[in-house]
Amino acid sequence: MIKTGLVLSGGGARAIAHLGVLQGMREVGIEPACISGVSAGAIIGALYAADYTPLQIMDMIKEYSSSSLAKMMLLPGGLFSAAGLKKILRSVIDKDSFEALRIPLFVTTTDIISGTSVTFSQGQLFDVVVGSSSVPAMFSPVKHGGYYLVDGGVLNNFPVECLTGHCDRIIGSHVNKLYPLKPKQLGRLKVLERCFHLAIAHTVKRNSSSVDLLIEPQLAKYGMFEMKFARQIFEAGYSSLMANEELLLSWK
């Protein structure tokens, strides 16, 4: 049987589209043999690998979120704050261990001291996931062993290479596609988001060529700092996956 790997990019609120992709994969009958996640994609990957369904994860997001991801990042107990995220992970995942997960998981982070990308797949889980999601300037780096971890998307927002040799086919779910922008849209958060996307575009383009199926949901309407469109973002991911149903069925 073909072993399929899944890559989940970062993307803030847009990463909810990954849940739609996972829901579509379940309906087609393809279960990831391994998952690579970064930033918000690492959070979703960890929860799915711990045996939560996409719809159960959606319920968690609704429970802990508000309409503004930027506001949530600044709240000490919020889903996307460092302390809040670790507390939630501890409450919903039984063991702080990669090895205890149902599906092998690779989480990519950035070590701010060495300036290198570091991927973890063994040992303690929670600090690594929190570190991978720690947006610079909003969160302090997470100390883990000899590393000081920040958002993995800074250097690699589409970590495909760590799945090489672990699966036969790779599906990549990427939610940070560059869309045309009008001057009237240049608010502070939109400029921050745009700069981030421009900085990572080259690496994402290079890594995208290594996947067998690239899923890029149409998310131009939705910013990476807004949570109020969670259902629409989920549906965009689901629709993008199901548009490739025939190809995926042939893999089986």
PDB file of C-alpha atoms in Angstrom, residues 11-185:
ATOM      1  CA  GLY A  11      -0.151  30.534   8.203  1.00  0.00           C
ATOM      2  CA  GLY A  12      -1.881  31.684  11.373  1.00  0.00           C
ATOM      3  CA  ALA A  13      -5.652  31.532  11.032  1.00  0.00           C
ATOM      4  CA  ARG A  14      -5.317  30.400   7.430  1.00  0.00           C
ATOM      5  CA  ALA A  15      -3.875  27.113   8.703  1.00  0.00           C
ATOM      6  CA  ILE A  16      -7.443  26.100   9.575  1.00  0.00           C
ATOM      7  CA  ALA A  17      -7.596  25.135   5.878  1.00  0.00           C
ATOM      8  CA  HIS A  18      -5.329  22.195   6.785  1.00  0.00           C
ATOM      9  CA  LEU A  19      -8.239  20.755   8.758  1.00  0.00           C
ATOM     10  CA  GLY A  20     -10.383  20.815   5.627  1.00  0.00           C
ATOM     11  CA  VAL A  21      -7.602  19.051   3.745  1.00  0.00           C
ATOM     12  CA  LEU A  22      -7.383  16.388   6.450  1.00  0.00           C
ATOM     13  CA  GLN A  23     -11.163  15.954   6.439  1.00  0.00           C
ATOM     14  CA  GLY A  24     -11.098  15.426   2.679  1.00  0.00           C
ATOM     15  CA  MET A  25      -8.280  12.905   2.965  1.00  0.00           C
ATOM     16  CA  ARG A  26     -10.283  10.943   5.518  1.00  0.00           C
ATOM     17  CA  GLU A  27     -13.303  10.858   3.234  1.00  0.00           C
ATOM     18  CA  VAL A  28     -11.195   9.709   0.292  1.00  0.00           C
ATOM     19  CA  GLY A  29      -9.701   7.030   2.523  1.00  0.00           C
ATOM     20  CA  ILE A  30      -6.082   8.233   2.684  1.00  0.00           C
ATOM     21  CA  GLU A  31      -4.506   8.452   6.129  1.00  0.00           C
ATOM     22  CA  PRO A  32      -1.154  10.230   6.444  1.00  0.00           C
ATOM     23  CA  ALA A  33       1.656   7.812   7.238  1.00  0.00           C
ATOM     24  CA  CYS A  34       3.652  10.765   8.595  1.00  0.00           C
ATOM     25  CA  ILE A  35       3.128  14.499   9.021  1.00  0.00           C
ATOM     26  CA  SER A  36       5.496  17.443   8.769  1.00  0.00           C
ATOM     27  CA  GLY A  37       4.242  20.654  10.338  1.00  0.00           C
ATOM     28  CA  VAL A  38       5.534  24.126  11.043  1.00  0.00           C
ATOM     29  CA  SER A  39       4.105  26.959  13.154  1.00  0.00           C
ATOM     30  CA  ALA A  40       0.279  26.751  13.115  1.00  0.00           C
ATOM     31  CA  GLY A  41       0.640  23.670  10.917  1.00  0.00           C
ATOM     32  CA  ALA A  42       2.640  22.037  13.715  1.00  0.00           C
ATOM     33  CA  ILE A  43      -0.206  22.648  16.170  1.00  0.00           C
ATOM     34  CA  ILE A  44      -2.723  21.040  13.846  1.00  0.00           C
ATOM     35  CA  GLY A  45      -0.317  18.223  12.998  1.00  0.00           C
ATOM     36  CA  ALA A  46       0.290  17.450  16.673  1.00  0.00           C
ATOM     37  CA  LEU A  47      -3.414  17.352  17.516  1.00  0.00           C
ATOM     38  CA  TYR A  48      -4.238  15.152  14.517  1.00  0.00           C
ATOM     39  CA  ALA A  49      -1.287  12.844  15.240  1.00  0.00           C
ATOM     40  CA  ALA A  50      -2.597  12.567  18.821  1.00  0.00           C
ATOM     41  CA  ASP A  51      -5.816  11.054  17.400  1.00  0.00           C
ATOM     42  CA  TYR A  52      -8.163  14.042  17.229  1.00  0.00           C
ATOM     43  CA  THR A  53     -10.351  14.321  14.128  1.00  0.00           C
ATOM     44  CA  PRO A  54     -10.385  17.505  12.024  1.00  0.00           C
ATOM     45  CA  LEU A  55     -13.857  18.357  13.309  1.00  0.00           C
ATOM     46  CA  GLN A  56     -12.799  17.851  16.931  1.00  0.00           C
ATOM     47  CA  ILE A  57      -9.859  20.206  16.366  1.00  0.00           C
ATOM     48  CA  MET A  58     -12.252  22.743  14.844  1.00  0.00           C
ATOM     49  CA  ASP A  59     -14.327  22.558  18.014  1.00  0.00           C
ATOM     50  CA  MET A  60     -11.200  23.257  20.084  1.00  0.00           C
ATOM     51  CA  ILE A  61     -10.401  26.305  17.974  1.00  0.00           C
ATOM     52  CA  LYS A  62     -13.924  27.636  18.424  1.00  0.00           C
ATOM     53  CA  GLU A  63     -13.701  27.094  22.166  1.00  0.00           C
ATOM     54  CA  TYR A  64     -10.421  28.909  22.674  1.00  0.00           C
ATOM     55  CA  SER A  65     -10.478  31.550  19.951  1.00  0.00           C
ATOM     56  CA  SER A  66     -11.922  34.987  19.318  1.00  0.00           C
ATOM     57  CA  SER A  67     -12.366  36.942  16.099  1.00  0.00           C
ATOM     58  CA  SER A  68      -8.823  38.351  16.141  1.00  0.00           C
ATOM     59  CA  LEU A  69      -5.733  36.144  16.124  1.00  0.00           C
ATOM     60  CA  ALA A  70      -3.553  39.178  16.775  1.00  0.00           C
ATOM     61  CA  LYS A  71      -5.540  39.898  19.954  1.00  0.00           C
ATOM     62  CA  MET A  72      -5.321  36.238  20.994  1.00  0.00           C
ATOM     63  CA  MET A  73      -1.536  36.291  20.628  1.00  0.00           C
ATOM     64  CA  LEU A  74      -1.348  39.011  23.252  1.00  0.00           C
ATOM     65  CA  LEU A  75      -3.647  37.285  25.754  1.00  0.00           C
ATOM     66  CA  PRO A  76      -1.697  35.191  28.293  1.00  0.00           C
ATOM     67  CA  GLY A  77      -4.209  32.323  28.239  1.00  0.00           C
ATOM     68  CA  GLY A  78      -5.112  32.330  24.558  1.00  0.00           C
ATOM     69  CA  LEU A  79      -4.763  29.440  22.145  1.00  0.00           C
ATOM     70  CA  PHE A  80      -1.986  31.167  20.233  1.00  0.00           C
ATOM     71  CA  SER A  81      -0.058  32.563  23.173  1.00  0.00           C
ATOM     72  CA  ALA A  82       2.981  30.561  24.243  1.00  0.00           C
ATOM     73  CA  ALA A  83       1.810  29.898  27.802  1.00  0.00           C
ATOM     74  CA  GLY A  84      -1.783  29.333  26.746  1.00  0.00           C
ATOM     75  CA  LEU A  85      -0.859  26.939  23.955  1.00  0.00           C
ATOM     76  CA  LYS A  86       1.370  24.819  26.189  1.00  0.00           C
ATOM     77  CA  LYS A  87      -1.382  24.635  28.813  1.00  0.00           C
ATOM     78  CA  ILE A  88      -3.894  23.505  26.192  1.00  0.00           C
ATOM     79  CA  LEU A  89      -1.531  20.927  24.689  1.00  0.00           C
ATOM     80  CA  ARG A  90      -0.921  19.522  28.161  1.00  0.00           C
ATOM     81  CA  SER A  91      -4.676  19.239  28.771  1.00  0.00           C
ATOM     82  CA  VAL A  92      -5.576  17.506  25.495  1.00  0.00           C
ATOM     83  CA  ILE A  93      -2.542  15.311  24.719  1.00  0.00           C
ATOM     84  CA  ASP A  94      -1.809  12.573  27.241  1.00  0.00           C
ATOM     85  CA  LYS A  95       1.980  12.445  26.983  1.00  0.00           C
ATOM     86  CA  ASP A  96       4.570  15.110  26.274  1.00  0.00           C
ATOM     87  CA  SER A  97       6.272  12.838  23.775  1.00  0.00           C
ATOM     88  CA  PHE A  98       6.643  12.518  20.003  1.00  0.00           C
ATOM     89  CA  GLU A  99       6.909   8.758  20.417  1.00  0.00           C
ATOM     90  CA  ALA A 100       3.454   8.537  22.029  1.00  0.00           C
ATOM     91  CA  LEU A 101       1.686  10.015  18.990  1.00  0.00           C
ATOM     92  CA  ARG A 102      -0.429   7.798  16.731  1.00  0.00           C
ATOM     93  CA  ILE A 103       1.247   9.147  13.581  1.00  0.00           C
ATOM     94  CA  PRO A 104       4.955  10.040  13.260  1.00  0.00           C
ATOM     95  CA  LEU A 105       5.300  13.832  13.414  1.00  0.00           C
ATOM     96  CA  PHE A 106       8.121  16.133  12.311  1.00  0.00           C
ATOM     97  CA  VAL A 107       8.063  19.690  13.673  1.00  0.00           C
ATOM     98  CA  THR A 108      10.283  22.347  12.152  1.00  0.00           C
ATOM     99  CA  THR A 109      11.529  25.251  14.264  1.00  0.00           C
ATOM    100  CA  THR A 110      14.091  28.041  14.005  1.00  0.00           C
ATOM    101  CA  ASP A 111      16.967  28.218  16.494  1.00  0.00           C
ATOM    102  CA  ILE A 112      17.385  31.957  16.950  1.00  0.00           C
ATOM    103  CA  ILE A 113      20.929  31.580  18.371  1.00  0.00           C
ATOM    104  CA  SER A 114      22.498  29.646  15.497  1.00  0.00           C
ATOM    105  CA  GLY A 115      20.138  31.042  12.869  1.00  0.00           C
ATOM    106  CA  THR A 116      19.351  27.572  11.552  1.00  0.00           C
ATOM    107  CA  SER A 117      16.265  25.518  10.868  1.00  0.00           C
ATOM    108  CA  VAL A 118      15.905  22.548  13.240  1.00  0.00           C
ATOM    109  CA  THR A 119      13.417  19.695  12.861  1.00  0.00           C
ATOM    110  CA  PHE A 120      12.372  17.466  15.779  1.00  0.00           C
ATOM    111  CA  SER A 121      10.651  14.086  15.679  1.00  0.00           C
ATOM    112  CA  GLN A 122      11.661  12.575  19.030  1.00  0.00           C
ATOM    113  CA  GLY A 123      11.607  13.488  22.697  1.00  0.00           C
ATOM    114  CA  GLN A 124       9.489  16.136  24.379  1.00  0.00           C
ATOM    115  CA  LEU A 125       6.672  17.436  22.198  1.00  0.00           C
ATOM    116  CA  PHE A 126       5.051  20.460  23.809  1.00  0.00           C
ATOM    117  CA  ASP A 127       7.984  22.896  23.959  1.00  0.00           C
ATOM    118  CA  VAL A 128       8.877  22.077  20.355  1.00  0.00           C
ATOM    119  CA  VAL A 129       5.349  22.759  19.070  1.00  0.00           C
ATOM    120  CA  VAL A 130       5.133  25.972  21.096  1.00  0.00           C
ATOM    121  CA  GLY A 131       8.570  27.026  19.856  1.00  0.00           C
ATOM    122  CA  SER A 132       7.653  26.332  16.247  1.00  0.00           C
ATOM    123  CA  SER A 133       4.616  28.610  16.711  1.00  0.00           C
ATOM    124  CA  SER A 134       6.376  31.423  18.593  1.00  0.00           C
ATOM    125  CA  VAL A 135       6.113  34.459  16.317  1.00  0.00           C
ATOM    126  CA  PRO A 136       9.217  36.667  16.757  1.00  0.00           C
ATOM    127  CA  ALA A 137       8.627  39.945  18.604  1.00  0.00           C
ATOM    128  CA  MET A 138       5.320  38.629  19.937  1.00  0.00           C
ATOM    129  CA  PHE A 139       6.699  35.696  21.949  1.00  0.00           C
ATOM    130  CA  SER A 140       9.974  35.067  23.697  1.00  0.00           C
ATOM    131  CA  PRO A 141      12.058  32.185  22.334  1.00  0.00           C
ATOM    132  CA  VAL A 142      11.323  28.788  23.894  1.00  0.00           C
ATOM    133  CA  LYS A 143      14.373  27.158  25.498  1.00  0.00           C
ATOM    134  CA  HIS A 144      14.591  23.476  24.573  1.00  0.00           C
ATOM    135  CA  GLY A 145      17.819  21.669  25.323  1.00  0.00           C
ATOM    136  CA  GLY A 146      20.572  23.841  23.888  1.00  0.00           C
ATOM    137  CA  TYR A 147      18.211  25.600  21.488  1.00  0.00           C
ATOM    138  CA  TYR A 148      16.206  28.814  21.698  1.00  0.00           C
ATOM    139  CA  LEU A 149      13.257  28.170  19.421  1.00  0.00           C
ATOM    140  CA  VAL A 150      11.095  30.605  17.473  1.00  0.00           C
ATOM    141  CA  ASP A 151       8.644  30.242  14.605  1.00  0.00           C
ATOM    142  CA  GLY A 152       9.859  27.576  12.188  1.00  0.00           C
ATOM    143  CA  GLY A 153       8.353  29.479   9.280  1.00  0.00           C
ATOM    144  CA  VAL A 154      11.061  32.149   9.541  1.00  0.00           C
ATOM    145  CA  LEU A 155      13.445  29.895   7.607  1.00  0.00           C
ATOM    146  CA  ASN A 156      11.273  27.068   6.284  1.00  0.00           C
ATOM    147  CA  ASN A 157       7.524  27.498   6.063  1.00  0.00           C
ATOM    148  CA  PHE A 158       7.035  24.408   3.903  1.00  0.00           C
ATOM    149  CA  PRO A 159       9.239  21.631   5.386  1.00  0.00           C
ATOM    150  CA  VAL A 160       9.068  18.836   2.823  1.00  0.00           C
ATOM    151  CA  GLU A 161      12.613  17.478   3.003  1.00  0.00           C
ATOM    152  CA  CYS A 162      12.203  15.838   6.423  1.00  0.00           C
ATOM    153  CA  LEU A 163       9.672  13.368   4.944  1.00  0.00           C
ATOM    154  CA  THR A 164      12.126  12.025   2.359  1.00  0.00           C
ATOM    155  CA  GLY A 165      12.518   8.283   2.850  1.00  0.00           C
ATOM    156  CA  HIS A 166       9.495   8.019   5.163  1.00  0.00           C
ATOM    157  CA  CYS A 167       6.758   7.812   2.524  1.00  0.00           C
ATOM    158  CA  ASP A 168       6.084   7.074  -1.150  1.00  0.00           C
ATOM    159  CA  ARG A 169       3.987  10.137  -2.017  1.00  0.00           C
ATOM    160  CA  ILE A 170       3.735  13.573  -0.446  1.00  0.00           C
ATOM    161  CA  ILE A 171       0.763  15.923  -0.266  1.00  0.00           C
ATOM    162  CA  GLY A 172       1.634  19.499   0.580  1.00  0.00           C
ATOM    163  CA  SER A 173      -0.964  21.846   2.060  1.00  0.00           C
ATOM    164  CA  HIS A 174       0.259  25.423   1.645  1.00  0.00           C
ATOM    165  CA  VAL A 175      -1.883  28.331   2.862  1.00  0.00           C
ATOM    166  CA  ASN A 176       0.391  31.346   2.276  1.00  0.00           C
ATOM    167  CA  LYS A 177       0.068  31.858  -1.464  1.00  0.00           C
ATOM    168  CA  LEU A 178       1.006  35.375  -2.618  1.00  0.00           C
ATOM    169  CA  TYR A 179      -2.041  37.242  -3.908  1.00  0.00           C
ATOM    170  CA  PRO A 180      -2.211  40.638  -5.673  1.00  0.00           C
ATOM    171  CA  LEU A 181      -2.489  43.476  -3.190  1.00  0.00           C
ATOM    172  CA  LYS A 182      -4.009  46.949  -3.582  1.00  0.00           C
ATOM    173  CA  PRO A 183      -2.556  50.056  -1.876  1.00  0.00           C
ATOM    174  CA  LYS A 184      -5.770  50.627   0.076  1.00  0.00           C
ATOM    175  CA  GLN A 185      -5.232  47.248   1.789  1.00  0.00           C
TER     176      GLN A 185
END
